[in-house]
Coordinates of C-alpha atoms in Angstrom, one line a residue:
Chain A
M1241 CA 94.0 128.2 97.0
S1242 CA 90.4 129.4 97.0
T1243 CA 87.7 126.9 97.4
V1244 CA 86.2 128.2 94.1
H1245 CA 89.4 127.2 92.3
E1246 CA 89.4 123.7 93.8
R1247 CA 85.8 123.2 93.1
L1248 CA 86.0 124.3 89.5
R1249 CA 88.9 122.0 88.8
R1250 CA 86.9 119.1 90.2
L1251 CA 83.8 120.0 88.2
L1252 CA 85.8 120.4 85.0
F1253 CA 87.0 116.8 85.5
L1254 CA 83.7 115.4 86.8
V1255 CA 81.7 115.9 83.6
P1256 CA 84.2 114.3 81.2
Y1257 CA 84.8 111.5 83.7
V1258 CA 81.1 110.5 83.8
S1259 CA 81.0 111.0 80.1
K1260 CA 83.7 108.4 79.7
H1261 CA 82.3 106.1 82.4
P1262 CA 78.5 106.3 81.9
G1263 CA 76.7 104.6 84.8
V1264 CA 79.5 104.9 87.2
S1265 CA 78.3 104.4 90.7
V1266 CA 78.0 107.3 93.1
E1267 CA 80.4 105.5 95.4
D1268 CA 83.1 104.9 92.7
L1269 CA 82.8 108.4 91.5
S1270 CA 83.3 109.9 94.9
K1271 CA 86.3 107.7 95.4
A1272 CA 87.7 108.8 92.0
L1273 CA 87.3 112.4 93.0
N1274 CA 88.1 112.0 96.6
V1275 CA 85.0 113.7 97.9
K1276 CA 82.3 112.6 100.3
R1277 CA 79.1 111.2 98.9
E1278 CA 77.0 114.2 100.1
D1279 CA 79.4 116.7 98.7
L1280 CA 79.4 114.9 95.3
L1281 CA 75.6 114.9 95.2
E1282 CA 75.7 118.7 95.9
E1283 CA 78.2 119.1 93.0
L1284 CA 76.0 117.2 90.7
D1285 CA 73.1 119.5 91.7
L1286 CA 75.1 122.5 90.9
L1287 CA 76.1 121.1 87.5
T1288 CA 72.5 120.9 86.4
C1289 CA 72.4 124.7 86.6
V1290 CA 75.5 125.1 84.4
G1291 CA 75.2 125.8 80.7
R1292 CA 75.8 128.5 78.1
P1293 CA 73.8 131.5 77.2
P1294 CA 71.1 131.9 76.0
F1295 CA 70.2 129.0 78.4
N1296 CA 67.6 127.2 76.4
P1297 CA 66.8 123.7 77.8
D1298 CA 69.4 122.2 75.5
D1299 CA 72.1 124.6 76.7
Y1300 CA 72.4 123.1 80.2
V1301 CA 74.6 120.2 81.3
D1302 CA 72.3 117.3 81.6
I1303 CA 73.9 115.1 84.3
Y1304 CA 71.8 112.9 86.6
V1305 CA 71.7 110.1 89.1
D1306 CA 69.6 107.2 88.4
N1307 CA 69.4 104.2 90.7
D1308 CA 72.6 105.4 92.4
R1309 CA 74.4 105.5 89.1
V1310 CA 75.5 108.7 87.3
Y1311 CA 74.9 109.5 83.7
V1312 CA 75.5 112.6 81.5
D1313 CA 73.4 113.2 78.4
L1314 CA 74.6 116.7 77.4
D1315 CA 78.1 117.6 78.4
Q1316 CA 78.2 121.0 76.7
R1317 CA 81.6 120.2 75.2
L1318 CA 83.1 119.3 78.6
S1319 CA 84.0 116.0 77.0
R1320 CA 87.6 115.9 78.1
P1321 CA 89.4 117.3 81.1
P1322 CA 91.5 120.4 80.6
R1323 CA 95.2 120.1 80.1
L1324 CA 97.6 119.9 83.0
T1325 CA 98.3 123.3 84.6
A1326 CA 101.9 124.2 85.2
G1327 CA 101.4 123.6 89.0
E1328 CA 99.9 120.1 88.4
A1329 CA 102.7 119.1 86.1
A1330 CA 105.3 120.5 88.5
A1331 CA 103.8 118.6 91.5
L1332 CA 103.7 115.4 89.5
A1333 CA 107.3 115.8 88.4
A1334 CA 108.5 116.5 91.9
A1335 CA 106.7 113.5 93.3
A1336 CA 108.2 111.3 90.5
E1337 CA 111.6 112.4 91.7
L1338 CA 111.0 110.2 94.7
L1339 CA 111.7 107.2 92.6
R1340 CA 114.8 108.6 90.9
P1341 CA 117.2 107.1 90.1
G1342 CA 115.6 103.8 90.6
S1343 CA 113.1 104.1 87.8
G1344 CA 115.6 105.1 85.1
D1345 CA 114.2 105.5 81.6
A1346 CA 110.6 105.1 82.6
L1347 CA 110.7 108.3 84.7
Q1348 CA 112.6 110.2 82.1
G1349 CA 110.2 109.1 79.4
A1350 CA 107.1 110.0 81.4
L1351 CA 108.4 113.5 82.3
Q1352 CA 109.3 114.2 78.6
K1353 CA 105.8 113.2 77.5
L1354 CA 104.2 115.3 80.3
E1355 CA 106.1 118.3 79.2
R1356 CA 104.9 117.8 75.6
I1357 CA 101.2 117.9 76.5
L1358 CA 101.5 121.1 78.5
P1359 CA 100.0 124.2 76.9
A1360 CA 102.8 126.3 75.4
G1361 CA 102.3 129.1 77.9
A1362 CA 102.5 126.8 80.9
R1363 CA 105.8 125.1 79.8
E1364 CA 108.1 127.8 81.0
R1365 CA 106.3 128.3 84.2
Y1366 CA 106.4 124.5 84.8
R1367 CA 110.1 124.4 84.3
E1368 CA 110.5 127.2 86.8
M1369 CA 108.2 125.6 89.4
H1370 CA 109.6 122.2 88.9
R1371 CA 112.9 123.3 90.5
K1372 CA 111.0 124.5 93.6
I1373 CA 110.2 121.1 95.1
D1374 CA 113.2 118.8 95.5
A1375 CA 112.1 115.4 96.7
S1376 CA 115.0 113.5 95.2
T1377 CA 115.7 111.4 98.2
D1378 CA 118.1 108.6 98.5
A1379 CA 116.1 106.4 96.1
P1380 CA 118.3 103.4 95.6
Q1381 CA 118.8 101.8 92.2
S1382 CA 116.7 98.7 93.1
L1383 CA 113.5 100.8 93.6
G1384 CA 112.6 100.8 89.9
P1385 CA 112.9 97.0 89.3
L1386 CA 111.1 96.3 92.6
T1387 CA 108.2 98.6 91.7
R1388 CA 107.9 96.6 88.5
A1389 CA 108.2 93.2 90.3
I1390 CA 105.4 94.3 92.7
L1391 CA 103.1 95.4 89.8
E1392 CA 103.8 92.4 87.7
R1393 CA 103.6 90.1 90.7
R1394 CA 106.9 88.4 90.1
E1395 CA 109.1 86.9 92.8
V1396 CA 112.6 88.3 93.2
T1397 CA 115.9 87.1 94.5
F1398 CA 118.7 89.1 96.1
D1399 CA 121.7 88.9 98.4
Y1400 CA 120.9 90.4 101.7
A1401 CA 123.4 91.2 104.4
S1402 CA 121.9 91.9 107.8
P1403 CA 124.2 93.7 110.1
G1404 CA 126.8 91.5 111.7
R1405 CA 125.8 88.6 109.5
A1406 CA 127.3 87.3 106.2
S1407 CA 125.3 88.0 103.0
E1408 CA 123.0 85.2 101.9
Q1409 CA 120.5 84.8 99.0
R1410 CA 116.8 85.4 99.7
Q1411 CA 113.8 84.5 97.5
V1412 CA 111.0 86.9 98.2
R1413 CA 107.5 87.7 97.1
P1414 CA 107.5 91.5 97.0
Y1415 CA 104.3 93.1 98.4
E1416 CA 105.0 96.7 99.2
L1417 CA 107.7 99.4 99.2
L1418 CA 107.8 101.7 102.2
S1419 CA 109.8 104.8 102.7
H1420 CA 110.1 105.6 106.3
R1421 CA 112.0 108.7 107.3
G1422 CA 113.9 108.6 104.1
Q1423 CA 114.9 105.0 104.4
W1424 CA 113.4 102.6 101.8
Y1425 CA 112.2 99.1 102.8
L1426 CA 110.6 96.2 101.0
Q1427 CA 107.9 94.2 102.7
G1428 CA 107.3 90.7 101.5
Y1429 CA 107.2 87.1 102.1
C1430 CA 110.6 85.5 102.4
H1431 CA 110.8 81.9 101.2
T1432 CA 114.2 81.5 102.8
R1433 CA 112.9 82.4 106.2
Q1434 CA 109.3 81.2 105.6
D1435 CA 107.9 84.3 107.1
A1436 CA 106.9 88.0 106.3
R1437 CA 110.0 90.2 106.4
L1438 CA 111.0 93.8 106.0
F1439 CA 114.2 94.4 104.0
R1440 CA 116.3 97.6 103.7
L1441 CA 116.9 98.4 100.1
D1442 CA 120.4 99.7 100.7
R1443 CA 121.4 96.3 102.0
M1444 CA 120.3 94.4 98.9
E1445 CA 122.7 93.2 96.2
N1446 CA 122.3 91.4 92.9
L1447 CA 118.6 91.8 92.6
V1448 CA 117.0 89.6 90.0
L1449 CA 113.3 89.5 88.9
T1450 CA 112.3 85.9 88.3
D1451 CA 109.4 84.7 86.2
I1452 CA 107.7 83.0 89.2
P1453 CA 104.3 84.6 89.6
F1454 CA 102.5 85.0 92.9
Q1455 CA 99.2 86.3 94.3
P1456 CA 99.7 89.0 96.9
P1457 CA 97.4 88.9 100.0
A1458 CA 94.8 91.7 100.0
D1459 CA 96.0 93.2 103.3
A1460 CA 99.8 93.2 102.8
R1461 CA 100.9 96.3 104.6
A1462 CA 104.3 96.8 106.1
A1463 CA 104.4 97.8 109.8
V1464 CA 106.4 101.0 110.2
P1465 CA 109.6 100.3 112.1
N1466 CA 109.5 102.2 115.4
P1467 CA 111.9 101.2 118.1
A1468 CA 110.0 103.1 120.9
R1469 CA 107.7 101.0 122.9
S1470 CA 106.4 101.8 126.4
E1471 CA 106.9 98.3 127.7
A1472 CA 110.3 97.8 126.1
G1473 CA 113.3 97.0 128.2
V1474 CA 116.0 99.5 127.3
R1475 CA 115.8 102.9 128.9
V1476 CA 117.8 105.7 127.3
R1477 CA 118.2 109.1 128.7
F1478 CA 119.0 112.2 126.6
S1479 CA 120.5 115.5 127.9
K1480 CA 118.6 118.8 127.8
L1481 CA 120.7 119.8 124.8
V1482 CA 119.3 117.1 122.5
A1483 CA 115.9 116.6 124.2
P1484 CA 114.1 118.8 121.6
Y1485 CA 115.3 116.7 118.7
V1486 CA 114.4 113.4 120.5
R1487 CA 110.9 114.8 121.3
E1488 CA 110.4 115.7 117.7
R1489 CA 111.2 112.1 116.7
F1490 CA 109.4 110.2 119.4
G1491 CA 106.6 112.6 120.4
S1492 CA 104.7 111.4 123.5
D1493 CA 106.9 108.3 123.7
A1494 CA 109.7 110.6 125.0
R1495 CA 109.1 111.1 128.7
L1496 CA 110.1 114.5 130.1
L1497 CA 112.6 114.5 133.0
A1498 CA 113.0 117.0 135.8
D1499 CA 116.4 118.2 134.5
G1500 CA 115.0 119.1 131.1
G1501 CA 116.2 115.9 129.5
V1502 CA 113.9 113.1 128.2
E1503 CA 113.8 109.3 128.5
V1504 CA 112.7 106.9 125.9
R1505 CA 112.1 103.2 126.2
V1506 CA 113.2 101.2 123.1
A1507 CA 113.3 97.6 122.1
G1508 CA 116.6 96.0 122.8
D1509 CA 116.4 93.2 120.3
S1510 CA 119.2 94.6 118.2
E1511 CA 122.1 95.4 120.4
R1512 CA 124.2 96.6 117.4
W1513 CA 121.5 99.1 116.4
L1514 CA 121.2 100.3 120.0
I1515 CA 124.9 100.9 120.4
Q1516 CA 125.2 102.8 117.1
W1517 CA 122.2 104.9 118.0
V1518 CA 123.5 105.9 121.4
L1519 CA 127.0 106.6 120.1
S1520 CA 125.6 108.8 117.4
F1521 CA 124.5 111.3 120.1
G1522 CA 128.2 111.9 120.9
G1523 CA 127.8 111.8 124.7
E1524 CA 124.4 113.4 125.0
A1525 CA 122.6 110.0 125.4
E1526 CA 123.0 107.4 128.1
V1527 CA 121.6 103.9 128.5
V1528 CA 120.2 103.7 132.0
E1529 CA 119.4 100.0 132.0
P1530 CA 120.0 97.2 131.5
A1531 CA 123.5 97.1 132.8
S1532 CA 124.6 94.8 130.0
A1533 CA 123.6 97.4 127.3
R1534 CA 125.4 100.2 129.3
A1535 CA 128.5 98.1 129.4
A1536 CA 128.3 97.4 125.6
V1537 CA 128.0 101.1 124.8
A1538 CA 131.0 101.9 127.1
R1539 CA 133.1 99.1 125.4
A1540 CA 132.3 100.4 122.0
A1541 CA 133.2 104.0 122.9
Q1542 CA 136.4 102.8 124.6
A1543 CA 137.3 100.8 121.4
S1544 CA 137.0 104.0 119.2
L1545 CA 139.5 105.7 121.6
G1546 CA 141.9 102.8 121.3
F1547 CA 141.8 102.5 117.5
Chain B
M1284 CA 74.8 133.9 90.2
E1285 CA 77.3 131.9 92.3
R1286 CA 80.9 132.5 91.1
T1287 CA 81.6 128.8 90.4
E1288 CA 78.5 128.5 88.3
R1289 CA 79.3 131.7 86.4
L1290 CA 82.8 130.5 85.6
L1291 CA 81.6 127.1 84.5
D1292 CA 79.0 128.8 82.3
L1293 CA 81.8 130.9 80.8
V1294 CA 83.8 127.8 80.0
A1295 CA 80.8 126.2 78.4
L1296 CA 80.1 129.3 76.3
L1297 CA 83.7 129.9 75.2
L1298 CA 84.3 126.2 74.4
D1299 CA 81.3 126.2 72.1
A1300 CA 81.9 129.6 70.4
R1301 CA 83.1 129.6 66.9
E1302 CA 83.6 133.4 66.8
P1303 CA 85.2 135.6 69.3
I1304 CA 82.8 136.9 71.9
S1305 CA 83.0 140.6 72.6
W1306 CA 82.9 142.1 76.0
A1307 CA 79.5 143.8 75.2
E1308 CA 78.1 140.4 74.3
L1309 CA 79.4 138.8 77.5
R1310 CA 77.7 141.6 79.5
E1311 CA 74.5 140.8 77.7
H1312 CA 74.8 137.1 78.3
F1313 CA 75.4 137.5 82.1
P1314 CA 73.1 140.5 83.0
A1315 CA 72.9 139.5 86.6
D1316 CA 76.7 139.3 87.0
Y1317 CA 78.3 141.9 84.7
G1318 CA 75.2 144.1 84.2
G1319 CA 73.5 146.5 86.6
I1320 CA 76.8 147.8 87.9
S1321 CA 79.2 150.5 86.7
D1322 CA 81.4 149.7 83.6
D1323 CA 84.5 149.8 85.8
A1324 CA 83.1 147.4 88.4
A1325 CA 81.9 145.0 85.7
E1326 CA 85.3 145.0 84.0
R1327 CA 87.1 144.4 87.3
K1328 CA 84.8 141.5 88.0
F1329 CA 85.4 140.0 84.6
E1330 CA 89.2 140.6 85.0
R1331 CA 89.1 138.5 88.2
D1332 CA 87.1 135.8 86.4
K1333 CA 89.5 135.8 83.5
A1334 CA 92.5 135.4 85.8
E1335 CA 90.9 132.4 87.5
L1336 CA 90.2 130.7 84.2
L1337 CA 93.7 131.3 83.1
E1338 CA 95.0 129.8 86.3
L1339 CA 92.9 126.7 85.7
G1340 CA 94.7 126.3 82.4
I1341 CA 92.0 127.5 80.2
P1342 CA 93.6 129.1 77.2
L1343 CA 91.5 132.2 77.0
T1344 CA 92.8 134.9 74.6
Y1345 CA 91.6 138.2 73.3
V1346 CA 91.7 138.5 69.5
Q1347 CA 92.0 141.7 67.8
G1348 CA 89.6 141.7 64.9
D1349 CA 90.2 142.5 61.3
D1350 CA 88.1 142.5 58.1
D1351 CA 86.9 138.9 58.6
R1352 CA 86.8 138.7 62.3
R1353 CA 85.5 140.8 65.1
D1354 CA 87.2 141.6 68.3
G1355 CA 86.6 139.4 71.4
Y1356 CA 87.5 136.5 73.6
L1357 CA 88.2 133.1 72.4
V1358 CA 89.3 129.7 73.7
D1359 CA 91.4 127.6 71.5
R1360 CA 89.8 124.2 71.9
S1361 CA 92.8 122.2 70.7
A1362 CA 94.8 123.9 73.5
Y1363 CA 92.1 123.3 76.1
Y1364 CA 91.5 119.6 75.8
L1365 CA 93.9 117.1 77.4
P1366 CA 95.4 115.0 74.7
E1367 CA 96.3 111.4 75.3
V1368 CA 99.7 111.2 77.0
D1369 CA 100.5 107.7 75.5
L1370 CA 102.4 106.7 78.6
T1371 CA 103.8 103.2 78.5
K1372 CA 102.7 100.8 81.2
E1373 CA 106.0 101.3 83.0
E1374 CA 105.9 105.1 82.8
L1375 CA 102.3 105.2 84.2
A1376 CA 103.4 102.8 87.0
V1377 CA 106.3 105.1 88.0
L1378 CA 104.1 108.2 88.0
Y1379 CA 101.3 106.5 89.9
A1380 CA 103.6 104.8 92.4
A1381 CA 105.5 108.0 93.2
G1382 CA 102.4 110.3 93.1
S1383 CA 100.2 108.2 95.3
A1384 CA 103.0 107.5 97.8
S1385 CA 103.5 111.3 98.1
L1386 CA 99.8 111.9 98.6
A1387 CA 99.5 109.1 101.1
S1388 CA 102.3 110.4 103.1
G1389 CA 99.9 113.2 104.1
A1390 CA 102.6 115.8 103.6
F1391 CA 103.5 116.9 100.1
P1392 CA 103.6 120.5 98.9
G1393 CA 101.2 121.0 96.1
S1394 CA 99.1 117.9 97.1
D1395 CA 96.0 119.4 95.5
D1396 CA 97.8 119.9 92.3
L1397 CA 99.2 116.5 92.5
A1398 CA 95.9 114.8 93.1
H1399 CA 94.4 116.6 90.0
A1400 CA 97.4 115.7 87.9
L1401 CA 97.1 112.0 88.8
R1402 CA 93.4 112.0 87.9
K1403 CA 94.1 113.6 84.6
I1404 CA 96.9 111.3 83.5
G1405 CA 94.8 108.4 84.5
F1406 CA 91.8 109.6 82.5
F1407 CA 92.7 107.6 79.4
A1408 CA 94.2 104.6 81.2
G1409 CA 90.9 103.0 82.1
D1410 CA 91.5 99.5 83.6
A1411 CA 95.2 99.7 82.9
L1412 CA 95.6 101.9 86.0
P1413 CA 98.2 100.3 88.2
T1414 CA 97.5 99.7 91.9
P1415 CA 100.4 101.3 93.5
R1416 CA 102.1 99.6 96.3
V1417 CA 104.6 102.2 97.3
R1418 CA 104.2 104.0 100.6
M1419 CA 105.9 106.9 102.2
E1420 CA 105.9 107.5 106.0
L1421 CA 107.6 110.5 107.4
G1422 CA 107.7 109.7 111.1
S1423 CA 105.9 111.3 114.0
A1424 CA 107.0 114.9 113.7
Q1425 CA 106.0 114.8 110.1
S1426 CA 102.5 113.4 110.7
D1427 CA 101.3 116.5 112.4
P1428 CA 98.1 117.5 110.5
G1429 CA 99.2 121.2 110.4
L1430 CA 102.3 120.2 108.4
S1431 CA 100.4 119.4 105.2
S1432 CA 98.4 122.6 105.2
R1433 CA 101.7 124.6 105.9
L1434 CA 103.3 122.8 103.0
E1435 CA 100.4 123.6 100.8
H1436 CA 100.5 127.3 101.6
L1437 CA 104.3 127.4 101.2
W1438 CA 104.0 125.7 97.8
E1439 CA 101.5 128.4 96.7
A1440 CA 103.8 131.1 98.1
C1441 CA 106.8 129.6 96.2
A1442 CA 104.8 129.4 93.0
A1443 CA 103.4 132.9 93.3
H1444 CA 106.6 134.5 94.7
K1445 CA 104.9 135.9 97.8
W1446 CA 106.7 136.4 101.1
V1447 CA 105.6 134.5 104.2
Q1448 CA 105.6 135.4 107.9
I1449 CA 106.6 132.5 110.1
S1450 CA 106.9 131.8 113.8
Y1451 CA 109.8 129.4 114.0
A1452 CA 110.6 127.2 116.9
S1453 CA 114.2 126.1 116.5
P1454 CA 115.4 123.5 119.0
K1455 CA 118.6 125.5 119.3
Q1456 CA 116.8 128.6 120.7
P1457 CA 114.5 128.8 123.7
A1458 CA 112.1 131.3 122.2
V1459 CA 110.0 131.2 119.0
T1460 CA 111.3 133.8 116.5
E1461 CA 109.1 135.8 114.1
R1462 CA 110.6 136.0 110.6
K1463 CA 109.6 137.3 107.2
V1464 CA 110.9 134.9 104.5
D1465 CA 110.9 134.9 100.7
P1466 CA 110.3 131.2 100.0
Y1467 CA 112.6 129.9 97.2
G1468 CA 111.8 126.3 97.4
L1469 CA 111.1 123.1 99.4
A1470 CA 113.2 120.0 99.7
L1471 CA 112.6 116.6 101.2
R1472 CA 115.6 115.0 102.9
R1473 CA 115.5 111.8 104.9
G1474 CA 111.8 112.3 105.6
V1475 CA 112.0 115.9 106.6
W1476 CA 110.6 118.8 104.6
T1477 CA 112.9 121.9 104.5
L1478 CA 112.0 125.4 103.3
V1479 CA 114.9 127.4 101.8
G1480 CA 114.5 131.1 101.4
Y1481 CA 115.8 134.6 102.0
C1482 CA 115.3 135.4 105.7
H1483 CA 114.7 139.2 106.2
L1484 CA 115.7 138.9 109.9
R1485 CA 119.1 137.3 109.2
Q1486 CA 119.4 139.0 105.9
G1487 CA 120.6 135.9 104.1
L1488 CA 119.6 132.5 102.8
R1489 CA 118.4 130.2 105.5
T1490 CA 116.8 126.7 105.8
F1491 CA 113.8 125.9 108.0
H1492 CA 112.3 122.6 108.9
V1493 CA 108.7 123.0 108.0
H1494 CA 107.5 120.9 111.0
R1495 CA 109.1 123.5 113.3
I1496 CA 107.1 126.3 111.8
R1497 CA 104.4 127.1 114.4
E1498 CA 102.5 129.7 112.5
L1499 CA 102.5 130.7 108.9
K1500 CA 100.9 133.6 107.0
V1501 CA 101.3 134.2 103.3
N1502 CA 101.3 137.8 102.2
T1503 CA 97.9 138.2 100.6
S1504 CA 98.1 141.7 99.2
K1505 CA 98.4 141.9 95.5
P1506 CA 98.2 138.1 95.1
R1507 CA 99.1 138.2 91.4
T1508 CA 102.1 140.5 91.8
P1509 CA 105.4 138.8 92.7
D1510 CA 107.1 140.1 95.9
F1511 CA 110.6 138.9 94.9
E1512 CA 112.7 137.2 92.3
V1513 CA 114.7 134.0 92.9
P1514 CA 118.3 134.6 91.9
A1515 CA 119.1 132.7 88.6
E1516 CA 122.0 130.9 90.1
F1517 CA 120.0 129.6 93.1
S1518 CA 119.8 125.8 93.5
L1519 CA 118.0 124.0 96.3
E1520 CA 120.6 121.2 96.3
A1521 CA 123.4 123.6 97.3
H1522 CA 121.5 124.7 100.4
V1523 CA 119.9 121.6 101.8
A1524 CA 122.1 119.3 103.8
Y1525 CA 121.7 115.7 103.0
F1526 CA 124.2 114.4 105.5
P1527 CA 124.6 115.8 109.1
W1528 CA 128.1 117.2 108.3
E1529 CA 126.7 119.3 105.5
H1530 CA 124.7 121.6 107.7
R1531 CA 126.1 125.0 107.1
F1532 CA 127.0 125.9 110.6
H1533 CA 130.7 126.7 110.2
E1534 CA 133.2 127.5 107.6
P1535 CA 134.1 124.5 105.4
M1536 CA 137.0 122.4 106.6
E1537 CA 138.6 119.3 105.1
V1538 CA 138.5 116.2 107.3
T1539 CA 140.4 113.0 106.6
L1540 CA 139.0 109.7 107.8
S1541 CA 140.6 106.3 107.9
L1542 CA 138.3 103.4 107.3
R1543 CA 138.7 99.7 107.6
G1544 CA 136.7 96.5 107.4
D1545 CA 133.0 96.9 106.7
A1546 CA 133.2 100.7 106.7
A1547 CA 136.1 100.6 104.1
Q1548 CA 133.9 98.5 101.8
R1549 CA 131.0 100.8 102.1
A1550 CA 133.1 104.0 101.9
A1551 CA 131.6 105.3 98.7
T1552 CA 128.0 104.8 100.0
L1553 CA 128.7 106.2 103.4
F1554 CA 130.5 109.3 102.1
P1555 CA 129.4 109.8 98.5
K1556 CA 131.0 113.2 98.0
A1557 CA 134.3 112.3 99.5
S1558 CA 137.5 111.6 97.6
V1559 CA 138.3 108.0 98.5
A1560 CA 141.8 106.4 98.1
P1561 CA 142.6 102.8 99.1
E1562 CA 145.7 102.3 101.2
G1563 CA 146.4 98.6 101.7
E1564 CA 143.6 97.2 103.7
R1565 CA 142.3 100.6 104.6
V1566 CA 140.6 103.4 102.8
R1567 CA 141.4 107.0 103.3
A1568 CA 138.4 109.4 102.7
R1569 CA 138.7 113.2 102.5
L1570 CA 135.6 115.3 102.7
E1571 CA 134.4 118.8 103.1
V1572 CA 132.7 119.4 106.4
T1573 CA 130.6 122.4 107.6
F1574 CA 129.3 120.8 110.8
L1575 CA 132.1 118.9 112.5
D1576 CA 130.1 117.4 115.4
G1577 CA 127.6 116.0 112.9
L1578 CA 130.4 114.1 111.2
L1579 CA 132.0 113.0 114.4
R1580 CA 128.7 111.5 115.7
F1581 CA 128.2 109.7 112.4
C1582 CA 131.8 108.3 112.7
L1583 CA 131.2 107.2 116.3
A1584 CA 128.2 105.2 115.2
L1585 CA 130.3 103.4 112.7
G1586 CA 132.4 102.2 115.6
Q1587 CA 136.1 101.3 115.5
D1588 CA 136.1 100.8 111.8
C1589 CA 136.2 104.5 111.3
R1590 CA 138.8 106.9 112.7
V1591 CA 139.4 110.6 112.2
E1592 CA 143.0 111.3 111.1
A1593 CA 143.1 115.0 110.5
P1594 CA 142.9 117.9 111.4
E1595 CA 144.0 117.6 114.9
A1596 CA 141.1 119.7 116.3
A1597 CA 138.7 117.1 114.8
V1598 CA 140.7 114.2 116.2
N1599 CA 140.6 115.8 119.7
R1600 CA 136.9 116.7 119.5
G1601 CA 136.1 113.1 118.5
R1602 CA 138.1 111.7 121.4
E1603 CA 136.4 114.1 123.8
M1604 CA 133.0 112.8 122.7
A1605 CA 134.1 109.2 123.0
R1606 CA 135.5 109.9 126.5
R1607 CA 132.3 111.5 127.5
I1608 CA 130.3 108.4 126.4
V1609 CA 132.6 106.2 128.5
E1610 CA 132.2 108.4 131.5
R1611 CA 128.5 108.5 131.3
H1612 CA 128.3 104.7 131.0
A1613 CA 130.6 104.0 133.9
P1614 CA 129.3 101.2 136.1
V1615 CA 126.8 102.5 138.6
S1616 CA 128.2 101.8 142.1
D1617 CA 126.0 100.2 144.7
E1618 CA 126.4 103.1 147.1
K1619 CA 125.1 105.5 144.4
K1620 CA 122.1 103.2 143.7
V1621 CA 121.1 103.3 147.4
S1622 CA 121.4 107.1 147.7
G1623 CA 120.1 107.9 144.2

């Protein structure tokens, strides 16, 4: 996309935005437009040269910064942003698919309303473009209600079965939803465990939104689960055949070996996870140490032969 | 006059005009831009400006005059201004949560478009704008800064139907291959962006992981003329594997699995497209497979609750894999430790 195009789009939004928020601070405005302060000031300079022929003094956009706040006196009919383009609507619709089917009616309703406000000529193009991004991941049903609980700051309860353990009810303050490599997690404070926890959405059952309000901490941010750690105790080796895939996933955490294979150190706090993971390489992965984990993998493979 | 400035002036002029503005008048209004050059050159310049304005969604039309009206260019104001979308709180929350999660992931095709769309739908919301708390992380291969720019270019190429030239590094092949591809669409599966398109080298539909594209060039000649048409029956869903056994490496075969315990209970979630029949304590699942090893590895990870029943070739291959794992994990003898 040309820089002229990007710039024009931004400027056609900038004037109406300031018109609607007179006295908006330069900082807030640059945040709203996602541009740097100096770039914004440059854009504002350019706008003062914009107007319509015959370019009498009253024909120019009168936009100015006073005391670090931005005002517009003459907007030259740039009082509202232009409608959504087909591309904008298509990108928004594709992103919204992320939360399908969890968001149910709300998503459906939003997309119908979006389509209604598209200019007639853009509608067909939008429909065609919409099919070109498919981000419909494995969004679980609970995603919609959880998004709502986070926004409305309501505690939730659900039954949670961690692997190898019977299901039990948890009461949780939901802080943040995180999708990592296509897997959805909820980060929150668990009353049952009295600690911050990460829950996989596909292991939740019987989710209920309670009416118990809470105040989320300002810095609630889920740590991304990554088993690879350089000081971790389990060493796993991968053959040359699968090495490229492992390197893709672990980057520099995957150490290159002389035979073309790679080695990764992972945390061994979940033996069940480790076994499943090593087995899933169908013989192209080998636990080097500790011996106990090696033996556990061998036992598991032996068991599948015996079943 | 700078092009951005001229285009903005044009918008201001056209939004304010009650009567159509003729080409002759436009040339008079912008003497430094459309004047002083040949008629042809001036017209070409204006054509380019017009195309840019149309792409921005500005409903610029040429009206043929009659007795009451003269010929000229006009912008329908009611079609230009964004109307209030009247989204409910919940609808706005869904769009915002999904949109900002996509943007924050650092890799979303059409992210410029998306950012503008979010701003526009938030225009009327004021203080009601929700603070989204949904995040999307795509893992290390996906956080490569080149990925987002490649997605952006691919999105534009998809939208404009322009072919792309890619250098593709497949882990299955030692060398990078150069390919010309007609991009049909992009799909996100398990955190991985996939391009689906017609590959001129292989002469067929192929899928490419976008993070494995080393270099990408979009055909820039005749940017407004499409290079290809996407067949009407094409669907992204049919071409992008969601599960490992859906990669289209081989002819489809039917595989029967026998599940018990935890795996039997979760059968419908584990194998959503399989036909599942309970048989006493067990569950029998039949599914179509185009990449057998992918299925077998998945089954191995499920442990002894999952067994392959048929066909025999699949049973044998599964046993072969399990045996290999056992061999590789045989206890290391002391002698070997000393010498090794």
